[in-house]
Amino acid sequence: MTRTHWLFGDQLGPAFLAADDHGPSRDAPVVMVESRAVFRRRRFHRAKAHLILSAMRHRASELGDRVTYVRADTYREGLRRAVGGGPVTVHQPTSRAALALVRSLDNVTVLPPRGFLVRQEDFAAWARGRRALRMEAFYRHVRRDHDLLMEGGGPVGGTWNLDHENREPPPRGARTLGTAAPYRPREDSIDDEVRRDLDRWEHDGDVSFVGRDGPRLFPADRREARTALRRFLRHRLSGFGAHEDAMLSGDDTLSHSLLSSSLNLGLLDPVECVEGAEAAWRAGEAPLNSVEGFVRQIAGWREYVWQLYWHFGEDYRKSNVLGHTASLPDWWNDLDADAVSARCLATVLRQVRDTGWTHHIPRLMVLGSYALQRGWDPAAVTDWFHRCFVDGYDWVMLPNVVGMSQFADGGRMTTKPYTSGGAYIDRMSDLCPPCAYRPNRRVGEDACPFTAGYWSFLHRHRGLLEHNARTSRAVHGLGRLKDLDALLRQERGRGEGPP
Ligand code: FAD
Ligand code: SF4
């Protein structure tokens, strides 16, 4: 009997229908389930809801008669309506909850996951016997194993990691980097239909969204995603490296690829991204620091995060080593950027409100750092990132937020908490000079909330951080602060309001 193949909403590229040894049977009928309950349960960014529904409906339109597209309350109900009790195959879904669901259903065969370079069993073999699972060691393993940027058994150019070349502040006086604009898609009738449906759901009071619903900014089908990749490789990759960590008030995207949502929807495969970047370097079209930096993001960080999600187990999401329990304030939950005076935070929150995306450093060193300094509950912070970012999924959020950004796992993923005072933001951006606060002020009316928050955070956790080789010097710096008592009093008196 022919088995129907089930595609989840983040399994939309050709790899998920490839009829190879571990794929569905050739020409298998396809089922897709659009579950409204997913959107009813949590308050997602409207641009994210739009992107996912648009991408699913674009895929269904490409598959034509081959697909049964069901709109149902739940996946379980949708599947029953589409196939009754018939046999079904599905590639391993990307969340623990979805995997538990498909495993609980009769007649569903789970095939290996797609969309990543490294198989889970290969990661397990690499991890076996290691005390610490550090990204850098894993990345080198992936480079060797996949023959990426390799020459004569070693890394091309003799160095594995060119990060030291990729931490440049923005060019002095520049408002933008001047990189060619990223690809932006043109909406079509499927987007019109999605927008009408979302309007109706909101109007019915059934579902509530956060964020603005501008024109769709990210690819919703394979053709658009490939165009976005081509444009990045041809026009933006060469500038990717040097200013990767910079922030500019007039340039949200700098030279970043904006490919995360396409990769995470399954529209792009990581192989074509890293091979395309390597080919650009070999053709002399992009410098090695940019190409290595980009390859490290995908073959290193993205793969590492995916593997850690499964490796660390279900309880990882409850990690809270720092004992942070404060809830997120309303202005943050509502993405109310206009209520915020701190220019860095207002700028980044506005980007999130308007697009559902910012690049890595604003996520880590502005949003995540602010949440960490204020002692917000890491599970609530994870949920916020998941709901508000177009590229957010359970697998990618847990390690990035619980581990990298909130240090709630006590260092299983990173060697130190990522947070800083205003001096870092000042060095890496043009945001501070017109701000109401001064990055070098710890106490007083114009004290920078990041600088004061940084010292207060170090003080609160000094017992833990003074034993960490990467933070002990900073903790000892507390002893030199003559205004520490005043700073701590000021921070205790800080309400929940926006800075
Ligand atoms: P680029 O800077 O162009 O990088 C290229 C690609 O590398 C990205 O598209 C992405 O696929 C991959 N990548 C780089 N770093 C990571 C990483 N740490 N984890 C996973 N993939 C990575 N990434 C997501 O895909 N979804 C998320 O929900 C997400 N949430 C994050 C939350 C926090 C607090 C932090 C610190 C990072 C998060 N990241 C997330 C990682 C990273 O910030 C984004 O992948 C990146 O900013 C997306 O923009 P881009 O496509 O232009 O990336
Ligand atoms: Fe942000 Fe502080 Fe700089 Fe203002 S002074 S932009 S709050 S880092």
Coordinates of C-alpha atoms and ligand atoms in Angstrom, one line a residue:
M1 CA 0.0 0.0 0.0
T2 CA 1.4 3.5 -0.9
R3 CA 2.5 5.5 2.0
T4 CA 1.5 9.1 2.2
H5 CA 4.3 11.5 3.1
W6 CA 3.7 14.2 5.6
L7 CA 5.5 17.6 5.3
F8 CA 5.7 19.8 8.3
G9 CA 5.7 23.6 7.8
D10 CA 9.5 23.8 8.1
Q11 CA 10.1 20.9 5.6
L12 CA 9.4 22.7 2.4
G13 CA 12.4 22.2 0.1
P14 CA 13.1 19.4 -2.4
A15 CA 15.3 17.5 0.0
F16 CA 12.2 16.5 2.0
L17 CA 10.6 14.7 -0.9
A18 CA 13.8 13.1 -2.3
A19 CA 13.0 9.5 -3.0
D20 CA 16.4 8.1 -1.9
D21 CA 17.2 5.3 0.5
H22 CA 16.0 7.3 3.5
G23 CA 13.2 9.3 1.8
P24 CA 9.5 8.7 1.0
S25 CA 8.5 6.4 -1.8
R26 CA 8.7 7.9 -5.3
D27 CA 5.7 10.0 -6.2
A28 CA 4.2 9.3 -2.7
P29 CA 1.1 11.4 -2.2
V30 CA 1.8 14.3 0.2
V31 CA -0.2 15.7 3.1
M32 CA 0.3 19.1 4.8
V33 CA -1.7 20.2 7.8
E34 CA -2.2 23.9 8.6
S35 CA -3.0 24.0 12.3
R36 CA -4.7 27.0 13.7
A37 CA -4.2 25.9 17.3
V38 CA -0.5 26.6 16.9
F39 CA -1.2 30.3 16.5
R40 CA -4.0 30.3 19.1
R41 CA -1.7 29.0 21.9
R42 CA 0.9 31.8 21.7
R43 CA 1.2 35.4 20.6
F44 CA 3.4 35.2 17.5
H45 CA 4.8 38.1 15.4
R46 CA 2.4 38.6 12.6
A47 CA 5.2 38.7 10.0
K48 CA 6.3 35.3 11.2
A49 CA 2.8 33.8 11.0
H50 CA 2.5 35.3 7.5
L51 CA 5.8 33.9 6.4
I52 CA 5.1 30.3 7.6
L53 CA 1.5 30.2 6.2
S54 CA 2.6 31.8 2.9
A55 CA 5.5 29.3 2.5
M56 CA 3.3 26.3 3.3
R57 CA 0.7 27.5 0.8
H58 CA 3.3 28.2 -1.9
R59 CA 4.6 24.7 -1.5
A60 CA 1.1 23.2 -1.7
S61 CA 0.5 25.2 -4.9
E62 CA 3.7 23.8 -6.4
L63 CA 2.8 20.3 -5.5
G64 CA -0.7 20.7 -7.1
D65 CA -2.8 17.5 -7.1
R66 CA -0.1 15.5 -5.3
V67 CA -0.8 17.2 -2.0
T68 CA -3.8 17.1 0.3
Y69 CA -3.7 20.4 2.2
V70 CA -5.8 20.3 5.3
R71 CA -6.8 23.3 7.5
A72 CA -7.6 21.8 10.9
D73 CA -7.4 22.7 14.5
T74 CA -4.7 20.2 15.4
Y75 CA -2.1 18.1 13.5
R76 CA -3.7 14.9 14.8
E77 CA -7.2 15.9 13.5
G78 CA -5.8 17.1 10.2
L79 CA -3.9 13.9 9.6
R80 CA -6.9 11.8 10.4
R81 CA -9.1 13.8 8.0
A82 CA -6.5 13.4 5.2
V83 CA -5.4 9.8 5.4
G84 CA -7.7 8.1 7.9
G85 CA -5.6 5.3 9.4
G86 CA -3.5 4.9 6.3
P87 CA 0.3 4.5 6.5
V88 CA 2.3 7.7 6.6
T89 CA 6.0 8.6 6.5
V90 CA 7.5 11.8 7.8
H91 CA 11.1 13.1 8.2
Q92 CA 12.0 13.6 11.8
P93 CA 10.3 16.9 12.8
T94 CA 12.5 19.6 14.3
S95 CA 11.0 19.9 17.8
R96 CA 10.8 17.4 20.6
A97 CA 7.0 18.0 20.9
A98 CA 6.4 17.3 17.3
L99 CA 8.6 14.2 17.4
A100 CA 6.7 12.9 20.4
L101 CA 3.5 13.5 18.5
V102 CA 4.5 11.6 15.3
R103 CA 5.9 8.8 17.4
S104 CA 2.6 8.5 19.3
L105 CA 0.6 8.0 16.1
D106 CA -0.2 4.5 14.7
N107 CA 1.0 3.9 11.1
V108 CA 3.5 6.7 11.1
T109 CA 7.1 5.8 10.1
V110 CA 9.7 8.4 11.1
L111 CA 12.5 8.9 8.6
P112 CA 15.9 10.6 9.5
P113 CA 15.9 14.4 9.6
R114 CA 16.9 16.5 6.6
G115 CA 18.3 20.0 6.3
F116 CA 21.5 19.6 8.2
L117 CA 25.1 18.6 7.3
V118 CA 25.8 16.2 10.2
R119 CA 23.9 13.1 11.1
Q120 CA 22.9 12.7 14.8
E121 CA 24.8 9.5 15.1
D122 CA 27.9 11.1 13.7
F123 CA 27.6 13.9 16.3
A124 CA 27.1 11.4 19.1
A125 CA 30.3 9.6 18.0
W126 CA 32.2 12.8 17.9
A127 CA 30.9 13.9 21.4
R128 CA 31.5 10.5 23.0
G129 CA 34.2 10.8 25.7
R130 CA 34.6 14.6 25.4
R131 CA 34.4 16.6 28.6
A132 CA 33.3 19.8 26.9
L133 CA 31.5 20.1 23.6
R134 CA 32.9 23.3 22.2
M135 CA 31.8 24.7 18.9
E136 CA 35.3 25.4 17.6
A137 CA 36.4 21.7 17.9
F138 CA 33.1 20.5 16.4
Y139 CA 33.4 23.1 13.5
R140 CA 36.9 21.8 12.6
H141 CA 35.5 18.2 12.6
V142 CA 32.8 19.3 10.2
R143 CA 35.3 21.1 8.0
R144 CA 37.4 18.0 7.7
D145 CA 34.6 15.6 7.3
H146 CA 32.9 17.6 4.6
D147 CA 36.0 18.8 3.0
L148 CA 35.1 22.5 3.4
L149 CA 37.8 25.1 2.8
M150 CA 40.5 22.4 3.1
E151 CA 43.8 22.0 1.4
G152 CA 46.4 19.2 1.9
G153 CA 44.7 18.0 5.1
G154 CA 44.6 21.4 6.8
P155 CA 42.5 24.6 6.5
V156 CA 43.0 26.8 3.5
G157 CA 45.3 29.6 4.3
G158 CA 46.7 27.7 7.4
T159 CA 44.1 29.1 9.9
W160 CA 40.8 27.5 10.9
N161 CA 39.1 30.6 12.3
L162 CA 39.6 34.2 11.0
D163 CA 37.3 35.7 13.6
H164 CA 39.9 38.1 14.8
E165 CA 39.6 39.8 11.4
N166 CA 35.8 40.0 11.7
R167 CA 35.3 42.2 14.7
E168 CA 35.8 45.6 13.2
P169 CA 33.7 48.4 14.4
P170 CA 31.7 50.3 11.8
P171 CA 33.6 52.7 9.6
R172 CA 33.9 56.0 11.3
G173 CA 31.2 58.5 10.4
A174 CA 29.3 56.0 8.2
R175 CA 25.5 55.6 8.6
T176 CA 25.5 52.6 6.3
L177 CA 28.1 50.0 5.1
G178 CA 27.0 50.7 1.5
T179 CA 26.5 47.0 0.7
A180 CA 24.1 46.1 -2.1
A181 CA 20.6 45.7 -0.7
P182 CA 19.5 42.2 0.2
Y183 CA 17.0 40.4 -2.0
R184 CA 13.4 41.2 -1.1
P185 CA 10.5 39.2 -2.6
R186 CA 7.4 40.6 -4.3
E187 CA 4.1 39.5 -2.7
D188 CA 1.6 37.6 -4.8
S189 CA -2.1 36.4 -4.5
I190 CA -1.1 33.7 -2.0
D191 CA 0.2 36.5 0.3
D192 CA -3.1 38.4 -0.2
E193 CA -5.1 35.4 0.9
V194 CA -2.8 34.8 3.9
R195 CA -3.3 38.5 4.9
R196 CA -7.0 38.2 4.6
D197 CA -7.1 35.1 6.8
L198 CA -4.9 36.6 9.5
D199 CA -7.1 39.7 9.5
R200 CA -10.2 37.5 9.9
W201 CA -8.6 35.4 12.7
E202 CA -7.6 38.6 14.6
H203 CA -11.0 40.1 14.0
D204 CA -12.8 37.0 15.3
G205 CA -10.7 37.4 18.5
D206 CA -9.5 33.9 17.9
V207 CA -5.8 34.7 17.6
S208 CA -3.7 37.7 18.7
F209 CA -0.4 38.8 17.1
V210 CA 2.4 41.1 18.0
G211 CA 4.5 43.2 15.7
R212 CA 3.7 45.0 12.4
D213 CA 2.5 43.4 9.3
G214 CA 4.5 45.0 6.5
P215 CA 5.2 43.5 3.1
R216 CA 6.7 40.1 3.3
L217 CA 10.5 40.5 3.5
F218 CA 11.7 36.9 3.4
P219 CA 11.5 34.1 0.8
A220 CA 8.4 31.9 0.8
D221 CA 9.3 29.4 -1.9
R222 CA 12.4 27.7 -3.3
R223 CA 12.7 30.1 -6.3
E224 CA 12.8 33.1 -4.0
A225 CA 15.2 31.5 -1.6
R226 CA 17.6 30.5 -4.4
T227 CA 17.5 34.1 -5.7
A228 CA 18.2 35.4 -2.2
L229 CA 21.2 33.0 -1.9
R230 CA 22.5 34.0 -5.3
R231 CA 22.2 37.6 -4.6
F232 CA 24.0 37.2 -1.3
L233 CA 26.9 35.2 -2.7
R234 CA 27.3 37.6 -5.6
H235 CA 26.9 41.0 -4.0
R236 CA 27.1 40.8 -0.2
L237 CA 29.3 37.9 0.8
S238 CA 32.6 39.7 0.2
G239 CA 31.7 42.3 2.9
F240 CA 30.3 39.7 5.3
G241 CA 33.3 39.3 7.5
A242 CA 35.0 42.5 8.6
H243 CA 31.9 44.3 10.1
E244 CA 29.9 41.1 11.1
D245 CA 29.6 42.3 14.7
A246 CA 28.9 46.0 14.0
M247 CA 25.6 47.8 14.3
L248 CA 24.6 51.0 12.4
S249 CA 21.4 53.0 13.1
G250 CA 20.9 53.5 9.3
D251 CA 21.7 50.0 8.2
D252 CA 19.8 47.1 9.8
T253 CA 21.2 44.3 7.6
L254 CA 24.8 45.4 6.9
S255 CA 26.3 42.4 4.9
H256 CA 24.4 39.7 6.7
S257 CA 22.8 37.0 4.5
L258 CA 19.2 37.1 5.9
L259 CA 19.0 33.4 4.9
S260 CA 18.1 32.0 8.4
S261 CA 14.4 31.9 7.7
S262 CA 14.9 30.1 4.4
L263 CA 17.3 27.6 5.9
N264 CA 14.9 26.9 8.8
L265 CA 11.9 26.5 6.6
G266 CA 13.9 23.9 4.6
L267 CA 13.8 26.0 1.4
L268 CA 17.6 26.1 1.3
D269 CA 20.0 23.3 2.1
P270 CA 23.1 24.2 4.1
V271 CA 25.2 22.3 1.6
E272 CA 24.4 24.7 -1.3
C273 CA 25.1 27.7 1.0
V274 CA 28.5 26.7 2.1
E275 CA 29.6 25.2 -1.2
G276 CA 28.4 28.4 -2.9
A277 CA 30.5 30.5 -0.5
E278 CA 33.6 28.3 -1.0
A279 CA 33.2 28.5 -4.8
A280 CA 33.0 32.3 -4.6
W281 CA 36.4 32.3 -2.7
R282 CA 38.0 29.9 -5.1
A283 CA 36.8 32.1 -8.0
G284 CA 38.5 35.1 -6.3
E285 CA 35.1 36.8 -5.7
A286 CA 35.2 37.1 -1.9
P287 CA 38.0 37.2 0.6
L288 CA 38.7 34.3 2.9
N289 CA 37.8 36.1 6.2
S290 CA 34.3 36.7 4.8
V291 CA 33.9 33.2 3.4
E292 CA 35.3 31.4 6.4
G293 CA 33.1 33.5 8.7
F294 CA 30.0 32.6 6.7
V295 CA 30.9 28.9 6.5
R296 CA 31.5 28.9 10.3
Q297 CA 28.0 30.3 10.9
I298 CA 26.4 27.6 8.9
A299 CA 28.7 24.5 9.1
G300 CA 29.7 25.4 12.7
W301 CA 27.1 27.3 14.7
R302 CA 23.9 26.2 13.0
E303 CA 24.9 22.5 13.0
Y304 CA 26.2 22.7 16.6
V305 CA 23.0 24.3 17.9
W306 CA 20.9 21.7 16.1
Q307 CA 22.9 18.9 17.6
L308 CA 22.9 20.3 21.1
Y309 CA 19.2 20.7 21.1
W310 CA 18.8 16.9 20.9
H311 CA 22.0 16.1 22.8
F312 CA 21.1 18.1 26.0
G313 CA 17.7 16.4 26.5
E314 CA 14.3 17.7 27.4
D315 CA 15.2 19.1 30.8
Y316 CA 17.6 21.6 29.2
R317 CA 14.7 24.0 28.6
K318 CA 14.2 24.2 32.4
S319 CA 17.9 25.2 33.0
N320 CA 18.1 28.2 35.3
V321 CA 21.5 28.1 37.0
L322 CA 21.4 31.9 37.8
G323 CA 18.0 31.6 39.5
H324 CA 16.4 34.3 37.3
T325 CA 12.7 34.5 37.8
A326 CA 11.5 38.1 36.9
S327 CA 8.8 38.3 34.3
L328 CA 9.0 40.2 31.0
P329 CA 7.5 43.7 31.2
D330 CA 4.6 44.6 29.0
W331 CA 6.5 47.2 26.9
W332 CA 8.9 44.4 26.0
N333 CA 6.2 41.9 25.3
D334 CA 4.4 44.4 23.1
L335 CA 7.6 45.4 21.3
D336 CA 6.8 49.0 22.3
A337 CA 10.0 50.5 20.9
D338 CA 8.6 54.1 21.0
A339 CA 8.4 53.9 24.8
V340 CA 12.2 53.3 25.1
S341 CA 14.8 56.1 25.4
A342 CA 17.9 53.9 25.4
R343 CA 18.8 54.3 21.7
C344 CA 20.3 50.9 21.1
L345 CA 17.4 49.1 22.7
A346 CA 14.8 51.3 20.9
T347 CA 16.5 50.8 17.6
V348 CA 16.7 47.0 17.9
L349 CA 13.2 46.6 19.3
R350 CA 11.9 48.7 16.4
Q351 CA 13.6 46.3 14.0
V352 CA 12.0 43.4 15.7
R353 CA 8.6 45.1 15.7
D354 CA 8.8 46.0 12.1
T355 CA 10.5 43.0 10.5
G356 CA 10.7 40.1 13.0
W357 CA 14.5 40.0 12.4
T358 CA 17.8 41.6 13.6
H359 CA 21.3 40.3 13.1
H360 CA 23.2 38.3 15.6
I361 CA 24.9 41.0 17.7
P362 CA 21.6 43.0 18.5
R363 CA 20.1 39.7 19.5
L364 CA 23.0 38.7 21.8
M365 CA 24.5 42.0 23.0
V366 CA 21.4 44.2 23.2
L367 CA 18.2 42.2 23.6
G368 CA 19.7 39.1 25.3
S369 CA 22.1 41.1 27.4
Y370 CA 19.4 43.4 28.7
A371 CA 17.2 40.5 29.7
L372 CA 20.2 38.8 31.4
Q373 CA 21.2 41.9 33.3
R374 CA 17.6 42.3 34.5
G375 CA 17.3 38.7 35.7
W376 CA 14.4 37.7 33.5
D377 CA 13.2 34.1 33.5
P378 CA 15.2 32.4 30.8
A379 CA 12.2 30.2 29.7
A380 CA 10.1 33.4 29.2
V381 CA 12.9 35.0 27.3
T382 CA 13.2 31.9 25.1
D383 CA 9.5 31.9 24.4
W384 CA 9.7 35.7 23.5
F385 CA 12.5 35.1 21.0
H386 CA 10.7 32.1 19.5
R387 CA 7.5 34.0 19.0
C388 CA 8.9 37.3 17.8
F389 CA 11.6 36.2 15.2
V390 CA 10.8 35.0 11.7
D391 CA 13.5 32.3 12.0
G392 CA 12.7 31.1 15.5
Y393 CA 12.0 27.4 16.1
D394 CA 12.3 25.4 19.3
W395 CA 15.5 23.7 18.2
V396 CA 17.3 26.9 17.4
M397 CA 16.0 28.9 20.3
L398 CA 16.8 26.7 23.2
P399 CA 20.6 26.5 22.8
N400 CA 20.8 30.1 21.6
V401 CA 18.8 31.7 24.3
V402 CA 19.0 29.3 27.3
G403 CA 22.7 28.6 26.6
M404 CA 24.4 31.3 24.6
S405 CA 22.4 34.4 25.6
Q406 CA 21.1 33.7 29.2
F407 CA 23.9 31.4 30.5
A408 CA 21.1 29.6 32.2
D409 CA 22.9 26.3 31.6
G410 CA 25.9 27.5 33.7
G411 CA 28.3 27.1 30.8
R412 CA 27.4 23.8 29.1
M413 CA 27.3 25.7 25.8
T414 CA 29.5 28.7 26.2
T415 CA 32.5 29.5 28.4
K416 CA 31.1 32.8 29.8
P417 CA 27.9 34.9 29.9
Y418 CA 27.6 37.2 26.9
T419 CA 26.9 40.7 28.4
S420 CA 28.7 44.0 28.4
G421 CA 28.4 47.6 29.5
G422 CA 27.7 50.4 27.1
A423 CA 31.4 50.7 26.1
Y424 CA 31.1 47.6 23.9
I425 CA 27.9 49.0 22.2
D426 CA 29.6 52.4 21.8
R427 CA 32.7 50.8 20.2
M428 CA 30.7 48.6 17.8
S429 CA 28.0 51.0 16.7
D430 CA 27.0 54.6 16.0
L431 CA 24.1 54.4 18.5
C432 CA 25.5 56.1 21.6
P433 CA 26.4 59.7 20.7
P434 CA 22.8 60.9 20.3
C435 CA 21.4 58.7 23.1
A436 CA 19.9 60.3 26.3
Y437 CA 22.4 58.2 28.3
R438 CA 26.2 58.1 28.4
P439 CA 27.9 54.8 27.9
N440 CA 30.6 55.6 30.4
R441 CA 28.3 56.7 33.2
R442 CA 27.3 54.1 35.9
V443 CA 25.3 56.2 38.3
G444 CA 23.0 59.2 37.9
E445 CA 20.3 60.5 35.5
D446 CA 22.4 59.8 32.4
A447 CA 23.8 56.5 33.6
C448 CA 23.7 54.0 30.7
P449 CA 21.3 51.1 31.6
F450 CA 23.7 48.6 30.1
T451 CA 26.8 49.9 32.0
A452 CA 24.9 50.0 35.3
G453 CA 23.2 46.7 34.5
Y454 CA 26.5 45.0 33.7
W455 CA 28.1 45.8 37.1
S456 CA 24.9 45.0 39.0
F457 CA 24.8 41.6 37.2
L458 CA 28.5 40.9 38.0
H459 CA 27.8 41.8 41.6
R460 CA 24.7 39.6 41.9
H461 CA 26.5 36.6 40.6
R462 CA 30.1 37.3 41.8
G463 CA 30.1 34.0 43.8
L464 CA 29.8 32.0 40.5
L465 CA 31.7 34.3 38.1
E466 CA 34.8 34.8 40.1
H467 CA 35.6 31.1 39.7
N468 CA 35.3 31.4 35.9
A469 CA 38.6 32.1 34.2
R470 CA 36.9 34.3 31.6
T471 CA 35.0 36.5 34.1
S472 CA 37.1 36.6 37.2
R473 CA 39.0 39.7 36.2
A474 CA 35.8 41.6 35.6
V475 CA 34.5 40.5 39.0
H476 CA 37.6 41.7 40.7
G477 CA 37.0 45.1 38.9
L478 CA 34.0 45.5 41.2
G479 CA 36.4 46.2 44.0
R480 CA 37.7 49.3 42.2
L481 CA 34.2 50.9 41.8
K482 CA 34.0 53.7 44.4
D483 CA 30.3 54.2 43.5
L484 CA 29.3 50.6 43.8
D485 CA 26.8 51.1 46.7
A486 CA 25.1 54.0 44.9
L487 CA 25.0 51.9 41.7
L488 CA 23.4 49.0 43.5
R489 CA 20.9 51.3 45.2
Q490 CA 20.0 52.8 41.8
E491 CA 19.6 49.4 40.2
R492 CA 17.4 48.1 43.1
G493 CA 15.2 51.2 42.6
R494 CA 14.9 50.7 38.9
G495 CA 11.3 49.8 38.1
E496 CA 10.0 47.6 35.3
G497 CA 9.6 50.5 33.0
P498 CA 11.5 51.0 29.8
P499 CA 15.0 52.5 30.1
Ligands
FAD1 P1 24.1 35.5 9.0 O1 24.8 36.3 10.0 O2 24.2 35.8 7.6 O3 24.7 34.0 9.3 C1 24.5 32.9 8.3 C2 23.6 31.8 8.8 O4 24.3 31.1 9.9 C3 22.3 32.2 9.4 O5 21.4 32.4 8.4 C4 22.0 31.0 10.3 O6 21.3 30.0 9.6 C5 23.4 30.5 10.7 N1 23.7 30.8 12.1 C6 24.6 31.7 12.5 N2 24.6 31.7 13.9 C7 23.7 30.8 14.3 C8 23.3 30.3 15.6 N3 23.9 30.8 16.7 N4 22.4 29.4 15.6 C9 21.8 28.9 14.5 N5 22.2 29.3 13.3 C10 23.1 30.2 13.2 N6 19.1 31.8 14.5 C11 18.0 31.3 13.9 O7 18.2 30.7 12.8 N7 16.8 31.3 14.5 C12 16.7 31.9 15.7 O8 15.6 31.8 16.2 C13 17.8 32.5 16.3 N8 17.6 33.0 17.5 C14 18.7 33.6 18.2 C15 18.5 34.1 19.4 C16 19.6 34.7 20.1 C17 19.4 35.3 21.5 C18 20.9 34.7 19.5 C19 22.1 35.2 20.2 C20 21.0 34.1 18.2 C21 20.0 33.6 17.5 N9 20.1 33.0 16.3 C22 19.0 32.4 15.7 C23 21.4 33.0 15.6 C24 21.7 34.1 14.6 O9 21.5 35.3 15.4 C25 20.8 34.2 13.4 O10 20.8 32.9 12.7 C26 21.2 35.2 12.4 O11 21.2 36.5 13.0 C27 20.2 35.2 11.3 O12 20.5 36.3 10.3 P2 21.2 35.9 9.0 O13 20.5 34.9 8.2 O14 21.5 37.2 8.3 O15 22.6 35.3 9.5
SF4_2 FE1 22.7 52.0 24.6 FE2 23.9 53.0 26.7 FE3 24.8 53.6 24.2 FE4 22.5 54.6 25.1 S1 24.5 55.0 25.9 S2 22.8 53.7 23.1 S3 21.7 53.0 26.4 S4 24.7 51.6 25.2

